[in-house]
Tab-separated table of C-alpha atoms in Angstrom:
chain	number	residue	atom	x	y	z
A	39	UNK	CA	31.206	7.448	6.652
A	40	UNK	CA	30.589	11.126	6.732
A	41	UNK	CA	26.959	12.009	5.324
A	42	UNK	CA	26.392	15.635	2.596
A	43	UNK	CA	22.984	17.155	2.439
A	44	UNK	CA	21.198	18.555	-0.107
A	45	UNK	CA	17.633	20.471	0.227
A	46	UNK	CA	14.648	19.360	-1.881
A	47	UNK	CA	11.987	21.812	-2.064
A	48	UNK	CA	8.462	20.073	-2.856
A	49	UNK	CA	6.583	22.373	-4.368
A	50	UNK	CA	2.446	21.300	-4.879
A	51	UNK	CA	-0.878	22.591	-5.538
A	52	UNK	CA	-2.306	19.512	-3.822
A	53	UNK	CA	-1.482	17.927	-0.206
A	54	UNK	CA	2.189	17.002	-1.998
A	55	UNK	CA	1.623	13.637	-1.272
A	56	UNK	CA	2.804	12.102	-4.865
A	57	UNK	CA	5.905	14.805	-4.259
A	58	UNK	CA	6.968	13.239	-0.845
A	59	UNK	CA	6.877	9.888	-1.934
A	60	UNK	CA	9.034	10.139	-5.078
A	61	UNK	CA	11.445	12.535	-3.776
A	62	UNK	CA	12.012	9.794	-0.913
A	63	UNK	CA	11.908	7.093	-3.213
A	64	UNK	CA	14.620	8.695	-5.268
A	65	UNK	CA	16.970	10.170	-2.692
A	66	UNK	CA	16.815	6.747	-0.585
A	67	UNK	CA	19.163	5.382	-3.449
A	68	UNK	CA	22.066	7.622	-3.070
A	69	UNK	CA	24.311	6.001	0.072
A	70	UNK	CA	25.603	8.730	2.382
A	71	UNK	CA	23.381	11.678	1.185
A	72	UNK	CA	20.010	12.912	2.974
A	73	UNK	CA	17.558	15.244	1.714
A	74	UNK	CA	16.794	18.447	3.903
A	75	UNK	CA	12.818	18.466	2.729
A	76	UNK	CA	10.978	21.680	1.776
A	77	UNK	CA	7.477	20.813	1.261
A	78	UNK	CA	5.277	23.433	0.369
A	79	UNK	CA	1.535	22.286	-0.384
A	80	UNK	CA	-1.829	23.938	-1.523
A	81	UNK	CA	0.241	26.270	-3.380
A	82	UNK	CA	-2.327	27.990	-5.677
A	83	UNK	CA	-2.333	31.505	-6.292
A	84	UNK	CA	0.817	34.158	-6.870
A	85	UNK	CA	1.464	35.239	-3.482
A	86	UNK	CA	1.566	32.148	-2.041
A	87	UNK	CA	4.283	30.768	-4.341
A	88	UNK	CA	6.414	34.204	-4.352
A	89	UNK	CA	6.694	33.032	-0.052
A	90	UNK	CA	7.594	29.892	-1.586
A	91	UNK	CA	10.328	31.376	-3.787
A	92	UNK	CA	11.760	33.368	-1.436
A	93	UNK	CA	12.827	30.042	0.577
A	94	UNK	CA	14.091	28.630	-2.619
A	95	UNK	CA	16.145	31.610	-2.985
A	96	UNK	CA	17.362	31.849	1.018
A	97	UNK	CA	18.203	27.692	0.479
A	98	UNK	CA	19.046	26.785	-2.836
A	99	UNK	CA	18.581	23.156	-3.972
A	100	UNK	CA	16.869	20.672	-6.614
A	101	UNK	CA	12.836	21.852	-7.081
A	102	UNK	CA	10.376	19.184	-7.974
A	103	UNK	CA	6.813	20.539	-8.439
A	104	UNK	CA	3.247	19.372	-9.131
A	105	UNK	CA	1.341	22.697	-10.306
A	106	UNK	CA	-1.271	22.260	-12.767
A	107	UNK	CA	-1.540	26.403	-13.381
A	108	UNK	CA	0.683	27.467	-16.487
A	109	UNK	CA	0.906	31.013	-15.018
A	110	UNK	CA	2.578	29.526	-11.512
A	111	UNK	CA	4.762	26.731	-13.451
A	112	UNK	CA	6.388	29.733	-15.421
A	113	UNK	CA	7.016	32.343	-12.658
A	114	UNK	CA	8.776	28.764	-10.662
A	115	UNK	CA	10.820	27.916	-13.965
A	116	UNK	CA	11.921	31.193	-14.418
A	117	UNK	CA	13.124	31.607	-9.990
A	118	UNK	CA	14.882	28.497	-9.958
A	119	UNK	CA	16.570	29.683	-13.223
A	120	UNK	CA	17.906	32.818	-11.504
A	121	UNK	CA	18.957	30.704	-8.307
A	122	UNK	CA	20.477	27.839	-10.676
A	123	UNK	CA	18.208	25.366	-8.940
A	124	UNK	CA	17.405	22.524	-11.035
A	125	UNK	CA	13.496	21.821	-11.446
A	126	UNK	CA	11.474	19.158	-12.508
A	127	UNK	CA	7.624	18.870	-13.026
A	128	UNK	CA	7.313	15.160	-11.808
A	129	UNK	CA	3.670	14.760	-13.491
A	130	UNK	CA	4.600	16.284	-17.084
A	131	UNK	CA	6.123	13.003	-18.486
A	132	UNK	CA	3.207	11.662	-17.245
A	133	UNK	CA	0.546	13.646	-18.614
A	134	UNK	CA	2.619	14.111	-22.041
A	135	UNK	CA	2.560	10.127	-22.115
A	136	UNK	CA	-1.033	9.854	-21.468
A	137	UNK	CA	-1.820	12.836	-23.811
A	138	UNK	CA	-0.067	11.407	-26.625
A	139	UNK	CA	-1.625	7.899	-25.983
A	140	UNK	CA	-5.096	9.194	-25.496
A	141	UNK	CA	-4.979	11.512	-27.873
A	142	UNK	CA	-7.071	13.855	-25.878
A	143	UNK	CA	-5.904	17.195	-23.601
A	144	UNK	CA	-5.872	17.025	-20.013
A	145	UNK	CA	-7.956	19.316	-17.631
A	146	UNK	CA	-6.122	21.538	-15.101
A	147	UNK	CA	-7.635	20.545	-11.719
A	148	UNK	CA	-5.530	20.735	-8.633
A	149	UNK	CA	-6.054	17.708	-6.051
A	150	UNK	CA	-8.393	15.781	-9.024
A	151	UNK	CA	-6.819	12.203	-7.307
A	152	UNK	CA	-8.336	13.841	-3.715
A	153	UNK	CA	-11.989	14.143	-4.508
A	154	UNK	CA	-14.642	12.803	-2.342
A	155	UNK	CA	-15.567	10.199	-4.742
A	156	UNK	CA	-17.189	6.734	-4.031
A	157	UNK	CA	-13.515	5.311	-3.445
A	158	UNK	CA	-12.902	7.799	-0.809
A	159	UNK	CA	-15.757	7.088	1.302
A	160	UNK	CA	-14.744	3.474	0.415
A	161	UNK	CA	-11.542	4.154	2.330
A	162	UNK	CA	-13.116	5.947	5.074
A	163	UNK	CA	-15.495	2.852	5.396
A	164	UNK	CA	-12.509	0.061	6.024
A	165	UNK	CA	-10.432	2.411	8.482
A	166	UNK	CA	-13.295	3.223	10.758
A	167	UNK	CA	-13.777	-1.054	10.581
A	168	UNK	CA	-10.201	-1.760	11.087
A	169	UNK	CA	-10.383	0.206	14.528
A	170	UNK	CA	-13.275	-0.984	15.632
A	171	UNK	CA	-11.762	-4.527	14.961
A	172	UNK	CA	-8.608	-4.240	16.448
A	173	UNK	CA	-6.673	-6.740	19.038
A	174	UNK	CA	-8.537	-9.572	18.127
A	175	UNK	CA	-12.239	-7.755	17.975
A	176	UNK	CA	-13.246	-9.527	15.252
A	177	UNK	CA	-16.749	-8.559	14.025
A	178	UNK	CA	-19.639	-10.861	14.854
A	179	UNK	CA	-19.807	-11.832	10.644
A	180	UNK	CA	-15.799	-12.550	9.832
A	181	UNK	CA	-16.977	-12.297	6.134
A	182	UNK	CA	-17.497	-8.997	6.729
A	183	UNK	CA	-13.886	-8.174	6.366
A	184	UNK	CA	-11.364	-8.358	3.371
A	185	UNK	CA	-8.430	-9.364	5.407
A	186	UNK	CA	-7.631	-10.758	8.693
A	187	UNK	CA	-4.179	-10.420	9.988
A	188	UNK	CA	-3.283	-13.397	12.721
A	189	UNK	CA	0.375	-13.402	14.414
A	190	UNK	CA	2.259	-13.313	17.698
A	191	UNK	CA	2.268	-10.317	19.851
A	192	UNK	CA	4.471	-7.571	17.972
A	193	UNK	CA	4.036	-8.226	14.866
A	194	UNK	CA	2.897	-5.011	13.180
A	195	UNK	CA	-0.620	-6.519	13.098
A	196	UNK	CA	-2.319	-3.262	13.633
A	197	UNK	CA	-0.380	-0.855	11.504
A	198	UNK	CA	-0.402	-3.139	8.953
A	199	UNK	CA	-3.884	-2.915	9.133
A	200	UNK	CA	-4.320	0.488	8.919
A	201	UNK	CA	-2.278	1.092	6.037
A	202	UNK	CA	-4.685	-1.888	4.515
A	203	UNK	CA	-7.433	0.309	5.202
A	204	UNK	CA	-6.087	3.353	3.520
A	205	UNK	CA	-5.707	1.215	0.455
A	206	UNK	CA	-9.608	0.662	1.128
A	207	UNK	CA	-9.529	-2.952	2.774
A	208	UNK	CA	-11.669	-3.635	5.779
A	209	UNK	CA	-9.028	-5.166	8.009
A	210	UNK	CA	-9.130	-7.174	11.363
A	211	UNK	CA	-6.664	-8.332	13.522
A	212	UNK	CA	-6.241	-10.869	15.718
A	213	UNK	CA	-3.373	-11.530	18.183
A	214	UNK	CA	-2.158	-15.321	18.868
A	215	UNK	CA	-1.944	-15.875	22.761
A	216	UNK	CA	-0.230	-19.312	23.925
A	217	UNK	CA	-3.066	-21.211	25.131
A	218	UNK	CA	-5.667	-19.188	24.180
A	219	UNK	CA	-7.738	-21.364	21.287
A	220	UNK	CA	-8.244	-20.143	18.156
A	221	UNK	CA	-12.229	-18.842	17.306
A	222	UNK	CA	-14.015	-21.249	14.994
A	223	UNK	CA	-14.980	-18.398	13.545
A	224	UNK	CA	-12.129	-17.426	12.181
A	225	UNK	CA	-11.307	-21.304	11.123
A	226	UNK	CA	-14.406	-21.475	9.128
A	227	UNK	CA	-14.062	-18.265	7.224
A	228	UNK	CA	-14.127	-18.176	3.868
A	229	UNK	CA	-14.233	-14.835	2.167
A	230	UNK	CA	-11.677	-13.106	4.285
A	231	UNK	CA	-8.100	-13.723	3.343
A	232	UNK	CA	-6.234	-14.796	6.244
A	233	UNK	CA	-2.672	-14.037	6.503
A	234	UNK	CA	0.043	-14.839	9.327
A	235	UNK	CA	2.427	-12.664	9.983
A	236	UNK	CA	5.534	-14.129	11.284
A	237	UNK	CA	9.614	-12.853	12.456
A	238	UNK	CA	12.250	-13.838	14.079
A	239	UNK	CA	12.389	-14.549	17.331
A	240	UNK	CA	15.324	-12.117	18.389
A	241	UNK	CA	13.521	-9.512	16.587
A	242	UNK	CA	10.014	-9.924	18.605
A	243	UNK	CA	12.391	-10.056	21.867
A	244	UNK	CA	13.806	-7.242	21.155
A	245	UNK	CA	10.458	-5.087	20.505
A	246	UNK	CA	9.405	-6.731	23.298
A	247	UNK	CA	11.942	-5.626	25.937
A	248	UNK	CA	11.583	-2.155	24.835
A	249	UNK	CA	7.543	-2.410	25.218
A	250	UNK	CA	8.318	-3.344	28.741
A	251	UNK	CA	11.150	-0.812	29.571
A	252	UNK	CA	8.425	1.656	27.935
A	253	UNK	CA	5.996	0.927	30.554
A	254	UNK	CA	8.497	0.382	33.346
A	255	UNK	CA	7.413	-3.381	33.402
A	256	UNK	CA	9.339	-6.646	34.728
A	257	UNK	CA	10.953	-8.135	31.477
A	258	UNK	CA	11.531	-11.348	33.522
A	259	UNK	CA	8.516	-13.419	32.017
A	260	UNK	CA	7.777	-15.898	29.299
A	261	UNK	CA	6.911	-12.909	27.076
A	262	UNK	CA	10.395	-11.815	26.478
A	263	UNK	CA	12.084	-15.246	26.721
A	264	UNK	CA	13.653	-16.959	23.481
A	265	UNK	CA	12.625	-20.316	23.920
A	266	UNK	CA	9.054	-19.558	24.642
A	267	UNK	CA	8.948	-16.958	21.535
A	268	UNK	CA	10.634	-19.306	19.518
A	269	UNK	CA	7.698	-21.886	20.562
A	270	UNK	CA	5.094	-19.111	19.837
A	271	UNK	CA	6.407	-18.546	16.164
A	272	UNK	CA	6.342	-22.131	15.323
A	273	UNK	CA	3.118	-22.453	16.627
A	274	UNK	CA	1.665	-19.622	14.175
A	275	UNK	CA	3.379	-21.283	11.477
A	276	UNK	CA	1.906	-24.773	12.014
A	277	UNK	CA	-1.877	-22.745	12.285
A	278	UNK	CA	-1.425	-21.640	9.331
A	279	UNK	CA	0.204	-24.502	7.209
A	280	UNK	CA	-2.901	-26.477	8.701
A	281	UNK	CA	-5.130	-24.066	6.986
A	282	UNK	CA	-2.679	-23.372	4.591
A	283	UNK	CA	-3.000	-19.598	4.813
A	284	UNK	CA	-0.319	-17.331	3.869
A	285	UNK	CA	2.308	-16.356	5.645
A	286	UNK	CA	4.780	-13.202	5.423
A	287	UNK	CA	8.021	-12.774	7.410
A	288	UNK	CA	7.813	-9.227	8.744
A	289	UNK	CA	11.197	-8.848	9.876
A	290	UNK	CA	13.048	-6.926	7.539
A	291	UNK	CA	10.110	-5.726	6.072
A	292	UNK	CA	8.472	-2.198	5.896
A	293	UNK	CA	4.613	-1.890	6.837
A	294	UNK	CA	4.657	-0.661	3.490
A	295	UNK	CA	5.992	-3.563	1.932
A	296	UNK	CA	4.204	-5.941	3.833
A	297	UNK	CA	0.836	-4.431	2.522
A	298	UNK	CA	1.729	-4.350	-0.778
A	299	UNK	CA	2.395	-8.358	-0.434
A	300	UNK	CA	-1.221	-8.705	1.440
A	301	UNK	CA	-2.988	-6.056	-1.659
A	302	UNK	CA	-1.218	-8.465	-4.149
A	303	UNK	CA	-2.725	-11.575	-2.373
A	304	UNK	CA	-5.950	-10.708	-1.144
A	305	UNK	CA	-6.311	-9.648	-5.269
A	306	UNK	CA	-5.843	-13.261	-5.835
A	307	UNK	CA	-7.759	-14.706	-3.159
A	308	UNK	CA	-10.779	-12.397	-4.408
A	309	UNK	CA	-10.594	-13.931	-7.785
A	310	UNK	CA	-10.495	-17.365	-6.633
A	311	UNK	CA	-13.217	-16.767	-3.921
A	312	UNK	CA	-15.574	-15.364	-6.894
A	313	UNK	CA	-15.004	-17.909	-8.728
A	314	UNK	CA	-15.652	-21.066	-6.483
């Protein structure tokens, strides 16, 4: 099936972030048609958005913008007018929404949802612990963490965790190696949810063999062999049915989504931990 293109010119007074992530989220539903992306941040005075302009004009396309500054959200209106590209403030219904509920005005501040608040440094906290408790480093006190990821090699274990940490979650990891017992540490924790992260076995093979062709390695061993992968993943699951920890099948699944599953149960392990 041939594929069209379209460009999408992000247009933000802010790291364009929130921009990225809906214009992605939107084009990723049309089948066959890909977004040529413009992205423009920390746009915040005239002359930077008249450089700005000047690319909408040499590429027409669809304009979505975040810019707080009534001055700069007319002089965009009225270019895209004269280059008949549609434009959309993605915030507006948004802020009209929460104006009308609130029943108070808003105050123009570029980047507000960026300052160096408490839950910034709060963020900055869990990723420098999720690196320093990577690959099965777990920290001397496992209740220092929030979660604890435990799976077979190649299981996204550590980007999962450091999207985790983004989201402000101090995050360990800890690979499962056949034969290699599991800390009592870990099988006495209590605070920490712990969370298994399973797939299939073809997929881990197949991440596997290209690990090894990576580093020019022989892909002749157990590592990369179906049965003993096979044996691996149904070892994981049987851990953590015995301790009847959660488990999430990563193989079709986006880091993404698979930390939005872990957010959504550590928020219920939390609740039930405080309240025991």
């Amino acid at each position: 099936m041939s594929r069209s293109y379209f460009h999408l010119h992000l247009v933000s007074d802010s790291t364009g972030e929130t921009l990225i992530n809906v214009g992605r989220a939107a084009a990723a539903q049309y089948e066959g048609i890909s977004a040529i992306e413009h992205v423009y941040p920390l746009v915040r005075s005239g002359p930077q958005l008249e450089r700005v302009i000047s690319e909408i004009e040499a590429a027409p396309g669809l304009v979505l913008y975040t810019l707080v500054g009534h001055d700069l959200t007319e002089r965009l209106e009225a270019a895209c007018r004269e280059t008949g590209s549609p434009c959309l403030s993605v915030l507006q219904p948004v802020h009209a929404l929460l104006q009308s509920y609130l029943g108070a005005d808003s105050t123009a501040r570029p980047g507000a949802q960026h300052m160096l608040n408490a839950e910034y440094f709060k963020r900055i906290d869990a990723m420098n612990f999720t690196l320093l408790h990577d690959d099965g480093n777990l920290p001397p006190n496992v209740d220092e963490a929030d979660v604890i990821l435990i799976g077979v090699s190649r299981t996204s274990k550590t980007p999962t965790a450091i999207y985790l940490a983004n989201r402000g979650l101090k995050t360990a990891n800890f690979p499962l190696v056949p034969g290699m017992p599991l800390p009592e540490s870990l099988e006495n924790a209590r605070k920490p949810l712990l969370v298994g992260l399973l797939a299939s076995p073809e997929r881990i093979v197949q991440i596997r063999q290209n690990r090894l062709l990576s580093l020019k390695a022989d892909d002749s061993s157990l590592y990369v062999d179906r049965s003993a992968v096979a044996d691996e993943i149904a070892a994981c699951r049987r851990l953590c049915a015995k301790h009847r920890w959660p488990t999430i099948d990563v193989t079709r699944r986006s880091i993404e989504e698979t930390a939005a599953a872990i957010v959504d149960l550590h928020r219920e392990h939390r609740l039930k931990f405080i309240a025991s």
